[in-house]
Short mmCIF file of C-alpha atoms and ligand atoms in Angstrom, two decimals:
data_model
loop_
_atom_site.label_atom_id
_atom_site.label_comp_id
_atom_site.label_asym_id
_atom_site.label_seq_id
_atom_site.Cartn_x
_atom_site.Cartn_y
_atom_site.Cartn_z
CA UNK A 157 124.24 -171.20 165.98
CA UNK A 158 123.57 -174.65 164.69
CA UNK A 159 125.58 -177.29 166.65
CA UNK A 160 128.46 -179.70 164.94
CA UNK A 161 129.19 -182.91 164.98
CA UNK A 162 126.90 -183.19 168.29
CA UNK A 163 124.04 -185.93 167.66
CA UNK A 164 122.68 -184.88 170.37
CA UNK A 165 122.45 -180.93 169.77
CA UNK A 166 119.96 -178.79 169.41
CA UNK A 167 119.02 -177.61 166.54
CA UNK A 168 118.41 -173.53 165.84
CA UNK A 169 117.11 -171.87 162.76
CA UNK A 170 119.48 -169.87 161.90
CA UNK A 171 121.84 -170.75 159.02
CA UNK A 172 124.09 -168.58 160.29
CA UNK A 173 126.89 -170.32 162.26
CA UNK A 174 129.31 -167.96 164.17
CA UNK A 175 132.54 -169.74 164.26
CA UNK A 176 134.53 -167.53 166.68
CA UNK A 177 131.91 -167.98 169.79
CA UNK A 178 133.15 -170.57 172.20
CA UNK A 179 132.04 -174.69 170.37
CA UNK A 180 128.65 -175.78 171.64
CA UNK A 181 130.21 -179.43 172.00
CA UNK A 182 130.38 -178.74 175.81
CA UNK A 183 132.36 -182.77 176.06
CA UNK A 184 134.94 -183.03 173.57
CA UNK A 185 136.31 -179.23 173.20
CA UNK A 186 135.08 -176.23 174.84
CA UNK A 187 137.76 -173.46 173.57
CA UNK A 188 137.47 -170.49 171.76
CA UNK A 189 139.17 -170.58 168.72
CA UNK A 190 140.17 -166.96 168.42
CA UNK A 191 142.54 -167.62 171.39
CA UNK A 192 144.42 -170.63 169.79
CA UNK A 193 147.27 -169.53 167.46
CA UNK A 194 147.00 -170.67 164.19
CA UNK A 195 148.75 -173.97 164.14
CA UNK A 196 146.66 -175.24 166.67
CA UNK A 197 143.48 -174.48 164.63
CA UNK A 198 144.70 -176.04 162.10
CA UNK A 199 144.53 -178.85 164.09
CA UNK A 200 141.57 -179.02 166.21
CA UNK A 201 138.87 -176.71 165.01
CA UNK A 202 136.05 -178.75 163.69
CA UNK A 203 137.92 -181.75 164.53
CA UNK A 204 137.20 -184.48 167.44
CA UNK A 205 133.71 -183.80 167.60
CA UNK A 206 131.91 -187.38 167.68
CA UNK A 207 131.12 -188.01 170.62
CA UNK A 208 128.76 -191.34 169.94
CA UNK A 209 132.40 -193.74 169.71
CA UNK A 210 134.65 -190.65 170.29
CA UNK A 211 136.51 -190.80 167.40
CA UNK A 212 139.41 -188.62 167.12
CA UNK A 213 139.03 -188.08 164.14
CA UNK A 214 135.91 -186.35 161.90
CA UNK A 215 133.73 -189.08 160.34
CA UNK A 216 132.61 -188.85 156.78
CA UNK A 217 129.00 -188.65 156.41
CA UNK A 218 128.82 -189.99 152.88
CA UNK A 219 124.49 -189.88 153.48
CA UNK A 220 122.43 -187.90 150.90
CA UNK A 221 119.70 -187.16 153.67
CA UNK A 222 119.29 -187.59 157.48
CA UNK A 223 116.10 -188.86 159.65
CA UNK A 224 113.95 -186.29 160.98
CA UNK A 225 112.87 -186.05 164.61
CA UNK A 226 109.72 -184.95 164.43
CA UNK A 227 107.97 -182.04 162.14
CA UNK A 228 110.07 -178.97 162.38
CA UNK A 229 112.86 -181.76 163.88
CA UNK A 230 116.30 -182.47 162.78
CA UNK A 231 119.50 -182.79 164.39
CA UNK A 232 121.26 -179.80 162.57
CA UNK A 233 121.20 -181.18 158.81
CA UNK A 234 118.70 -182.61 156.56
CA UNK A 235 120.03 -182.96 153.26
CA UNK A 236 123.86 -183.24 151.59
CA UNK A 237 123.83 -180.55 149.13
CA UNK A 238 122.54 -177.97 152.32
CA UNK A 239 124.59 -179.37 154.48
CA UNK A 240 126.76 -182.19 155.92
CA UNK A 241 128.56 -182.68 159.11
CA UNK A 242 132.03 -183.80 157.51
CA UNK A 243 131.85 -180.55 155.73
CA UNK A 244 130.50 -178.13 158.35
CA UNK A 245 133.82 -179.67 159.86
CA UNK A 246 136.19 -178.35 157.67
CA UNK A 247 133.82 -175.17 156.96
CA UNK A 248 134.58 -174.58 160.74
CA UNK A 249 138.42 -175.00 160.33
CA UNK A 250 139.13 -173.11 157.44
CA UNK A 251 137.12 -170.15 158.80
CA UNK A 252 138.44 -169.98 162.21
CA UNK A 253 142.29 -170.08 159.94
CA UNK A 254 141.41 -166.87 158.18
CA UNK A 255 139.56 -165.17 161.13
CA UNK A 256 136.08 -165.13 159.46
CA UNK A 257 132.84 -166.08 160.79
CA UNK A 258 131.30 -168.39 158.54
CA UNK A 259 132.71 -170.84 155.10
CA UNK A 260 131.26 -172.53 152.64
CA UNK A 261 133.28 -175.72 150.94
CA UNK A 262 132.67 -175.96 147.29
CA UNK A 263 133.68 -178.85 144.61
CA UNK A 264 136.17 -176.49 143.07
CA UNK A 265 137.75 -173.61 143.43
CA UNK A 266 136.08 -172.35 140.27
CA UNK A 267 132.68 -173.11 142.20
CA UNK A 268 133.88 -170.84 145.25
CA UNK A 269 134.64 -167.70 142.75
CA UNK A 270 131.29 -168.96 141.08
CA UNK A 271 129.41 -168.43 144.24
CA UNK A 272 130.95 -165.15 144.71
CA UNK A 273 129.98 -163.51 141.49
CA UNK A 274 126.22 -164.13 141.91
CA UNK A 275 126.72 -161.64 144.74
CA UNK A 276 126.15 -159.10 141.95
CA UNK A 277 123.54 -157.93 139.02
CA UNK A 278 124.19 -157.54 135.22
CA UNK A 279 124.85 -153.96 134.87
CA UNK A 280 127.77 -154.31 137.73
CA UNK A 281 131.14 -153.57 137.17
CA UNK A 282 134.18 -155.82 138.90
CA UNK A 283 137.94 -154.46 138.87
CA UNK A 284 139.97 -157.39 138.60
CA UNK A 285 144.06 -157.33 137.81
CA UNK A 286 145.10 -158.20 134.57
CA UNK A 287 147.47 -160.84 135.69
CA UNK A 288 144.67 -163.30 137.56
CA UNK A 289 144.87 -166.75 137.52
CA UNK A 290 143.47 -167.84 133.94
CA UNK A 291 140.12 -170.01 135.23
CA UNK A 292 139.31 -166.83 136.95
CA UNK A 293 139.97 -164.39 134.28
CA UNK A 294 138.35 -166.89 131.54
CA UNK A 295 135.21 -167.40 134.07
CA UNK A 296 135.39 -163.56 134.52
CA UNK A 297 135.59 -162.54 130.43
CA UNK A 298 133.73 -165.30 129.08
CA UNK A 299 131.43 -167.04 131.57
CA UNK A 300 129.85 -163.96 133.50
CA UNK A 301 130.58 -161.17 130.97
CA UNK A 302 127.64 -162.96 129.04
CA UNK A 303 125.54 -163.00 131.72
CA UNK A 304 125.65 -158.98 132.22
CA UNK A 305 128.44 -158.85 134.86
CA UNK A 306 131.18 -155.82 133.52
CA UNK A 307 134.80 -156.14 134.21
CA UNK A 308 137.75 -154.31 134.04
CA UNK A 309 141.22 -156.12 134.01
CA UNK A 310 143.71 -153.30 135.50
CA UNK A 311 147.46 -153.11 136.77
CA UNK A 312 146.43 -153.89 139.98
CA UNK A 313 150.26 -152.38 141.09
CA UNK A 314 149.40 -149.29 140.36
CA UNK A 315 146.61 -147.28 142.79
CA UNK A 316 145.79 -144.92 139.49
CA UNK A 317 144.77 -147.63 137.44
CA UNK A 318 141.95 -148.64 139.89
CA UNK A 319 140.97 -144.90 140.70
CA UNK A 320 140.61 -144.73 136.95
CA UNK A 321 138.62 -147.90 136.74
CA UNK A 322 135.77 -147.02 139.47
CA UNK A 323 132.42 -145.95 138.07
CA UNK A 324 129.27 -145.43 139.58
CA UNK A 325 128.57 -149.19 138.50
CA UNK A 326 131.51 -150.42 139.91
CA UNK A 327 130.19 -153.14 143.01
CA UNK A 328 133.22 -155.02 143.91
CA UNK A 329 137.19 -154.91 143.38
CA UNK A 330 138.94 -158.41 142.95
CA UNK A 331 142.21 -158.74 144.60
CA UNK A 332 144.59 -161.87 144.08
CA UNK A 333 148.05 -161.24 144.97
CA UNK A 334 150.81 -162.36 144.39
CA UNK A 335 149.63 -162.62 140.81
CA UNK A 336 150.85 -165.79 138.94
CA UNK A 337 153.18 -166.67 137.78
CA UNK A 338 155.25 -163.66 138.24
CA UNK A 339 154.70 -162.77 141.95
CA UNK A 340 153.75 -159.15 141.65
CA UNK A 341 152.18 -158.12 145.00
CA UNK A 342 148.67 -156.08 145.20
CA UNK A 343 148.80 -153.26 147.86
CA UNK A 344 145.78 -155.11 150.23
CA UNK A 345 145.61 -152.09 152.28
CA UNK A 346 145.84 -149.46 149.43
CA UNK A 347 143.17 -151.11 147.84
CA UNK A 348 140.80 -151.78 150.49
CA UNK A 349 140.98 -148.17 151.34
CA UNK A 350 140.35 -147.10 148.01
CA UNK A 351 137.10 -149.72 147.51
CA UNK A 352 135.80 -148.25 151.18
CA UNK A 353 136.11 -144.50 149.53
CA UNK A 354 133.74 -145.44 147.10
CA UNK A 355 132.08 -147.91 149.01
CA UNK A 356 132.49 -151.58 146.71
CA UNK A 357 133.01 -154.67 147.69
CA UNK A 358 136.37 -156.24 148.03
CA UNK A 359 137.30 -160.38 147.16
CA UNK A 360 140.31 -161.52 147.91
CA UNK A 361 141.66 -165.12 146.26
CA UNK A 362 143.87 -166.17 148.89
CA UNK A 363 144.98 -169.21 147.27
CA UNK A 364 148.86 -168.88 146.76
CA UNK A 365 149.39 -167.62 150.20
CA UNK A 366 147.22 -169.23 152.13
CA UNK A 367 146.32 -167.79 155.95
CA UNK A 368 149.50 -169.16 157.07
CA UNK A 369 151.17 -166.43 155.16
CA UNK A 370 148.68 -163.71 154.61
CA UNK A 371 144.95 -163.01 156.14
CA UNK A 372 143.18 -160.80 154.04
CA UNK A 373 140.52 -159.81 156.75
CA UNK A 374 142.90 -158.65 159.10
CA UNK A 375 143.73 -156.13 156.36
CA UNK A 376 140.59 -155.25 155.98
CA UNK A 377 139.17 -157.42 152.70
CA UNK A 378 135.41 -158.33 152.71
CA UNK A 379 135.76 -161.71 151.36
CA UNK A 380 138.06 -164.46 151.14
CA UNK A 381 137.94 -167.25 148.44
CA UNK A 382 140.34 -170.23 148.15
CA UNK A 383 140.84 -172.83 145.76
CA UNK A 384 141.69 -175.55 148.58
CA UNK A 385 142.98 -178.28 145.85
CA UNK A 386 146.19 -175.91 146.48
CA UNK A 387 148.23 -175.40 149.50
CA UNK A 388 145.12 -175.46 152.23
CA UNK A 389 144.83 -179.59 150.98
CA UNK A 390 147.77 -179.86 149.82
CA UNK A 391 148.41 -182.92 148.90
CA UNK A 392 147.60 -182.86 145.29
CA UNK A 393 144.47 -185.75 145.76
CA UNK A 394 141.44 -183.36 145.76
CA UNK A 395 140.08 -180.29 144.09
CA UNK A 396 137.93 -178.45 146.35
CA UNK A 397 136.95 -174.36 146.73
CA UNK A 398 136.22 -172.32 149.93
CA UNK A 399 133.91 -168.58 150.98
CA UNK A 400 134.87 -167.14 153.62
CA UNK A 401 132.96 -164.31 154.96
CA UNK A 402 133.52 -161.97 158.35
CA UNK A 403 129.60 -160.48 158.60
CA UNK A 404 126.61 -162.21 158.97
CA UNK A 405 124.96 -160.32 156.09
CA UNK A 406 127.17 -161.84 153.41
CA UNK A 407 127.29 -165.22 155.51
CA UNK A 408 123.91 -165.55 154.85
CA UNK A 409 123.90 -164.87 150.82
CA UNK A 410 127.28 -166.83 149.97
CA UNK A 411 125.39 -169.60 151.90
CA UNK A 412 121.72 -169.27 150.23
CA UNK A 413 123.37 -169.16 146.87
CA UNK A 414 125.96 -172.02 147.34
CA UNK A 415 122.77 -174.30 148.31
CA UNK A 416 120.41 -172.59 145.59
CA UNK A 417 123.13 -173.51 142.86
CA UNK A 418 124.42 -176.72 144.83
CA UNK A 419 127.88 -175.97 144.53
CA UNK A 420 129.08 -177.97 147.92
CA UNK A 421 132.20 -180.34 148.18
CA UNK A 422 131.20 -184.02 148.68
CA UNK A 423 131.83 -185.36 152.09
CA UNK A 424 134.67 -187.42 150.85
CA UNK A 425 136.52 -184.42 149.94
CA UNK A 426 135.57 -182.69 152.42
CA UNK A 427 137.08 -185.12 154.79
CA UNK A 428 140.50 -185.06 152.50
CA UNK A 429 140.83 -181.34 152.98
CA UNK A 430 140.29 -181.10 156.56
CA UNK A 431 142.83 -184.33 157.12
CA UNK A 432 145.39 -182.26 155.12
CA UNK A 433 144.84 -178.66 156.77
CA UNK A 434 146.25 -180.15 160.05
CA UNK A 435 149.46 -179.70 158.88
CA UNK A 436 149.21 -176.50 156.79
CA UNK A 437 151.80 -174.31 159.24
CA UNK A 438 154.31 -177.25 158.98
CA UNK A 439 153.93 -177.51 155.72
CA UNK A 440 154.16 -173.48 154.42
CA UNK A 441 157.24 -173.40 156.77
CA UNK A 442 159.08 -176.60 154.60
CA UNK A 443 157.61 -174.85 151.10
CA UNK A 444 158.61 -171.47 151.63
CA UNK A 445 161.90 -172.65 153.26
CA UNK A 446 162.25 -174.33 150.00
CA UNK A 447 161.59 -171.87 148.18
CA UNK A 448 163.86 -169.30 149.32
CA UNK A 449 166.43 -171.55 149.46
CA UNK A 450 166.13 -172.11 145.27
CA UNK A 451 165.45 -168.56 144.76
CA UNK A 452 168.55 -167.82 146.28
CA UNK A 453 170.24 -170.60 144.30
CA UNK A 454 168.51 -169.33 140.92
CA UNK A 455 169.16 -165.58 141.74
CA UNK A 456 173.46 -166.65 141.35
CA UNK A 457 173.01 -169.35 138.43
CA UNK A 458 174.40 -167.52 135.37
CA UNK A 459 171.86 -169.86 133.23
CA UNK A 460 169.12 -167.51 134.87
CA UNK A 461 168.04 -164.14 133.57
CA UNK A 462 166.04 -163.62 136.40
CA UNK A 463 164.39 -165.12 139.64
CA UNK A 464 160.63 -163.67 140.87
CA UNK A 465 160.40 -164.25 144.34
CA UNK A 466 158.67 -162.09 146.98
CA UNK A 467 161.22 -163.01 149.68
CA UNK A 468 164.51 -161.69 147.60
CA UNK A 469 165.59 -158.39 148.85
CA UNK A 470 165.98 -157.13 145.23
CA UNK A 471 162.08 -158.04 144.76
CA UNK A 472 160.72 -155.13 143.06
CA UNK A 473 157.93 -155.15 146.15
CA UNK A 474 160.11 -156.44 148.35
CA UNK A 475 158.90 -154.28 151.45
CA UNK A 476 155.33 -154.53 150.53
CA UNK A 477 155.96 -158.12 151.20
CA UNK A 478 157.25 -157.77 154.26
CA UNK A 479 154.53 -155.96 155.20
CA UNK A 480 151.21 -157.66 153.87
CA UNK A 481 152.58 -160.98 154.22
CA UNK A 482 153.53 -163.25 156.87
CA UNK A 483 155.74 -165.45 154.97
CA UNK A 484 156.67 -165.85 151.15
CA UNK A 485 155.21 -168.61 150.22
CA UNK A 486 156.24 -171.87 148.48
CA UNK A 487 155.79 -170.43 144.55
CA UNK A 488 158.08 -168.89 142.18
CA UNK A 489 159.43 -168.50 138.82
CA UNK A 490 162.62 -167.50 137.19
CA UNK A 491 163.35 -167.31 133.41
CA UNK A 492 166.28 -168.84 131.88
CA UNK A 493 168.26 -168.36 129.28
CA UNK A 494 168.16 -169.85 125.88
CA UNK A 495 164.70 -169.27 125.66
CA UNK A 496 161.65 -171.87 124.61
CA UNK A 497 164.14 -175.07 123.91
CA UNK A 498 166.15 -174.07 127.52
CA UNK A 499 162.81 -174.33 129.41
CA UNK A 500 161.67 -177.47 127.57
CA UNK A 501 165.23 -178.91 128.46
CA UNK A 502 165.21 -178.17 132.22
CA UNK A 503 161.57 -179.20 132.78
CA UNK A 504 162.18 -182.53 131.49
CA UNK A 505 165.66 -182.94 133.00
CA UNK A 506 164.75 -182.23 136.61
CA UNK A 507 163.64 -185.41 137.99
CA UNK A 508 162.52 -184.30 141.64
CA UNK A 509 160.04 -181.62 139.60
CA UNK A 510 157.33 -183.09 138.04
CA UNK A 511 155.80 -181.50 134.84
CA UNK A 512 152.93 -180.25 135.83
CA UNK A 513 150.55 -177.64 136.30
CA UNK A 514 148.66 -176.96 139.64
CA UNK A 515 150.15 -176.14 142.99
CA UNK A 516 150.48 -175.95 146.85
CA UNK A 517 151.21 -179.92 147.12
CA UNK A 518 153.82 -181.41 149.17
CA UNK A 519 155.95 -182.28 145.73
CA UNK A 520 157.27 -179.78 143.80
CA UNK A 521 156.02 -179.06 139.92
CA UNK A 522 157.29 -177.04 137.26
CA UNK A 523 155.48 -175.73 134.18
CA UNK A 524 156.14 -173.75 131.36
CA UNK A 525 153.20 -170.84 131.57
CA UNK A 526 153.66 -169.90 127.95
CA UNK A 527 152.01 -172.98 127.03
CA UNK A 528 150.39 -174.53 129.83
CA UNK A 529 148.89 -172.44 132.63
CA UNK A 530 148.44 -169.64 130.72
CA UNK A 531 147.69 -171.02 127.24
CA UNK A 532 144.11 -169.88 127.41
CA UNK A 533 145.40 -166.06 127.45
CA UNK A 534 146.37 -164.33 123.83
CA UNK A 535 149.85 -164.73 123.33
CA UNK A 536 150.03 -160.39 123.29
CA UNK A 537 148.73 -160.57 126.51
CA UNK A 538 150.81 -162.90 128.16
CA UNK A 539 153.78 -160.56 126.54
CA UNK A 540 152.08 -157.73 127.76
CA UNK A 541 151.84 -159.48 131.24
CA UNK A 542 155.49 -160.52 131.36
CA UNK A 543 155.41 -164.00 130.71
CA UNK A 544 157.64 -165.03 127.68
CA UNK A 545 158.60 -168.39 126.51
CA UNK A 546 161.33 -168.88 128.48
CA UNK A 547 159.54 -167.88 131.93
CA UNK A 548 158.93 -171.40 134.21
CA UNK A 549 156.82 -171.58 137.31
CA UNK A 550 157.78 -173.51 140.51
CA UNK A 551 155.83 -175.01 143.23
CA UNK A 552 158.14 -175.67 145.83
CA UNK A 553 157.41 -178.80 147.63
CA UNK A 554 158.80 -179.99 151.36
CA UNK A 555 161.49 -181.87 149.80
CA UNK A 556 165.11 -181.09 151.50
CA UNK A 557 166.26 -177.73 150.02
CA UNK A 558 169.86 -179.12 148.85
CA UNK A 559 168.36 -181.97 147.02
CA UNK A 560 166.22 -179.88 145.17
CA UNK A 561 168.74 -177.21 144.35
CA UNK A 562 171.04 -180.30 143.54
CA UNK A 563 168.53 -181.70 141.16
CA UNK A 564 167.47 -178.02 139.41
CA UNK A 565 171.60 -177.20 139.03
CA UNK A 566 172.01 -180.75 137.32
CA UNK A 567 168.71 -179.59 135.19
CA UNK A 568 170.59 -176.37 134.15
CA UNK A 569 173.31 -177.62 133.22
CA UNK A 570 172.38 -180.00 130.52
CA UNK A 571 170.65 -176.67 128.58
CA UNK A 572 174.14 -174.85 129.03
CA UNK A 573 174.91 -174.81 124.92
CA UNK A 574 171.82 -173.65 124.46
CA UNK A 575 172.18 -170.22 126.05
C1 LIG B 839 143.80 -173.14 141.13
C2 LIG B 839 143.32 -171.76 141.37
C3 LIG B 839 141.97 -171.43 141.25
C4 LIG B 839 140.93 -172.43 140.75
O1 LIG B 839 140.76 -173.48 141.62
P1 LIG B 839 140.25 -174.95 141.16
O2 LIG B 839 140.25 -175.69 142.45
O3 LIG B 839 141.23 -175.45 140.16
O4 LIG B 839 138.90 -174.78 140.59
C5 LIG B 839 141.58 -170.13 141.53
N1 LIG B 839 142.48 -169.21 141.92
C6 LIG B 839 143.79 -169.49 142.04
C7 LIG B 839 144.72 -168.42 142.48
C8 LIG B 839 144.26 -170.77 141.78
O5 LIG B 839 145.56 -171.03 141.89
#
């Protein structure tokens, strides 16, 4: 296990760093992060680990290469791109958050799904849903599909359409869930079992949820990626990407090939991410507090044709929910009525919701998918998806609930004519 933060560690060989063994640090914090609960991890794993001025807080390394001891000699890192203490921080925190034993921070989210893909050959096949987040599907049918990679986009709802999917070339199934923007839930453990059955990989993007509200290992996923710039961050200043793997096998590869292809985060952001995962319980419990709160709000408003939120009872998935996820989540969307010119109308007239796209920050957003999230799909297949021009997504942010349902009411009510 290669020692953090210690300057005066020793170094090992391995590139393999077990996370869930009790910290080598011996001085600052000697605890085994499997028995902390979660909020607690958030807040001290691969945290307060200098122990040449004892800051409490992680440094930022921003150094492109580190002395040598000797031949054969280094202190744990030797060059940025490979490695970096501020980042082996927060590579520490976020894995010991989803249970895993090993992460690797990337510059994007993009760069973590990136890594991902070149766990497979041309000539593979990858079942995806046909309701992933755009940069993924667009990376997925554009990027990699050139390079040999196969993929089929299925309704990921419904167990037949993966059973029909597999193939002997079939490698890996992707799951994201709940899909955007329309919150339809993937079955984690239905699909796991079916991927063990005929032995494929499974990915999970855990990016909406986050592991405050849903741990894809514990339910039996392979791999976890993240784009961090979202909820883990959350503070809308950073993009950033995360792998997080539970065997040493694929610990190993992720790593090799985010090093061979240098996809790392800088230290800077590094440091940003880790400062704003402290508070990532406190945070999911304001969003999704939030959120339920203007669901409930939307689900009455007779402006609204219809409210998608895991967390209302009337949720088509409702139970499924329940049971995969730990909370709801900050995210939802709701379409209103009067179509294209009622969406425009209530975007612009809320004035605690900025117009934008993006996610997981501690403001809330809304955006109008039809033409900005999911612009890069066909307009058929957004129809065919669900989406229609008068559909408009929600991040919730940790504003008070009343003055958000205050300001979204006011918002509705100018468009009133219109429906
Ligand atoms: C934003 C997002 C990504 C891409 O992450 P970037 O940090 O923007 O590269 C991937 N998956 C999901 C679910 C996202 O919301």
């Amino acid at each position: 296990m290669r020692p953090l933060l210690v300057l005066t560690g020793v170094p090992t060989a391995s590139t393999v760093r077990t996370f869930l063994t009790p910290l080598q640090t011996g001085t600052v914090m000697n605890l085994d992060p499997a028995n902390l609960r979660f909020e607690t991890r958030c807040v001290h794993v691969g945290v307060d680990k200098d122990d040449t001025f004892n800051s409490c807080i992680t440094p930022i390394y921003p150094t492109s290469t580190f002395r040598w001891d000797g031949i054969g000699k280094t202190r744990g890192f030797d060059y940025t791109r490979s490695g970096n203490p501020t980042r082996t921080a927060l590579e520490q925190n976020l894995a010991a958050l989803e249970g895993g034993i090993d992460c690797r921070a990337t510059a994007t989210g993009m760069a973590a799904i990136t890594a991902v893909l070149h766990l497979f050959q041309p000539g593979d096949q990858i079942i995806a849903g046909h309701d992933i987040y755009g940069g993924t599907y667009r990376l997925f049918a554009d990027v990699f599909s050139k390079m040999g990679l196969r993929f089929s986009f299925v309704n990921m709802q419904d167990p037949g359409a993966v059973a029909a999917a597999l193939c002997p070339q079939t490698k890996c199934i992707w799951i994201e869930t709940p899909s955007n923007p329309l919150l339809n839930l993937v079955d984690i453990v239905a699909v796991v079992a079916q991927a063990r059955t005929a032995g494929v990989l499974t990915i999970a993007d855990n990016t909406f949820m986050s592991p405050y509200c849903q741990r894809p290992f514990e339910l039996g996923v392979d791999v976890i990626v993240h784009s961090t710039t979202k909820y883990l961050n959350g503070h809308s200043d950073v993009v950033g990407g995360a792998v997080i793997t539970r065997t040493p096998e694929y610990a190993e590869r992720v790593g090799y090939i985010v090093n061979a292809l240098g996809l790392a985060c800088s230290p800077f952001d590094a440091w940003l991410v880790l400062r704003g995962v402290k508070t990532l319980g406190p945070r999911m419990e304001a969003h999704q507090r939030g959120a339920m709160a203007l669901a409930r709000m939307l689900h009455e408003h007779p402006q609204v044709q219809r409210v998608y939120y895991p967390g209302l009872p009337d949720h088509p998935q409702h139970a499924l929910a329940r049971r995969q996820m730990s909370g709801f989540g900050g995210m939802l969307s709701f379409d209103v009525r009067g179509g294209r010119a009622a969406a425009e109308r209530v975007m612009t007239r809320a004035q605690l919701f900025s117009m934008a796209e993006s996610l997981g920050g501690v403001e809330s957003l809304m955006e109008h998918p039809d033409t900005m999230s999911h612009a890069s799909m066909t307009e058929s297949a957004r129809r065919a998806a669900g989406i229609s021009e008068s559909t408009l997504r929600v991040s919730v942010g940790i504003e008070h609930p009343d003055d958000l349902a205050a300001d979204l009411n006011q918002a509705l009510a100018s468009c009133r004519e219109l429906s």
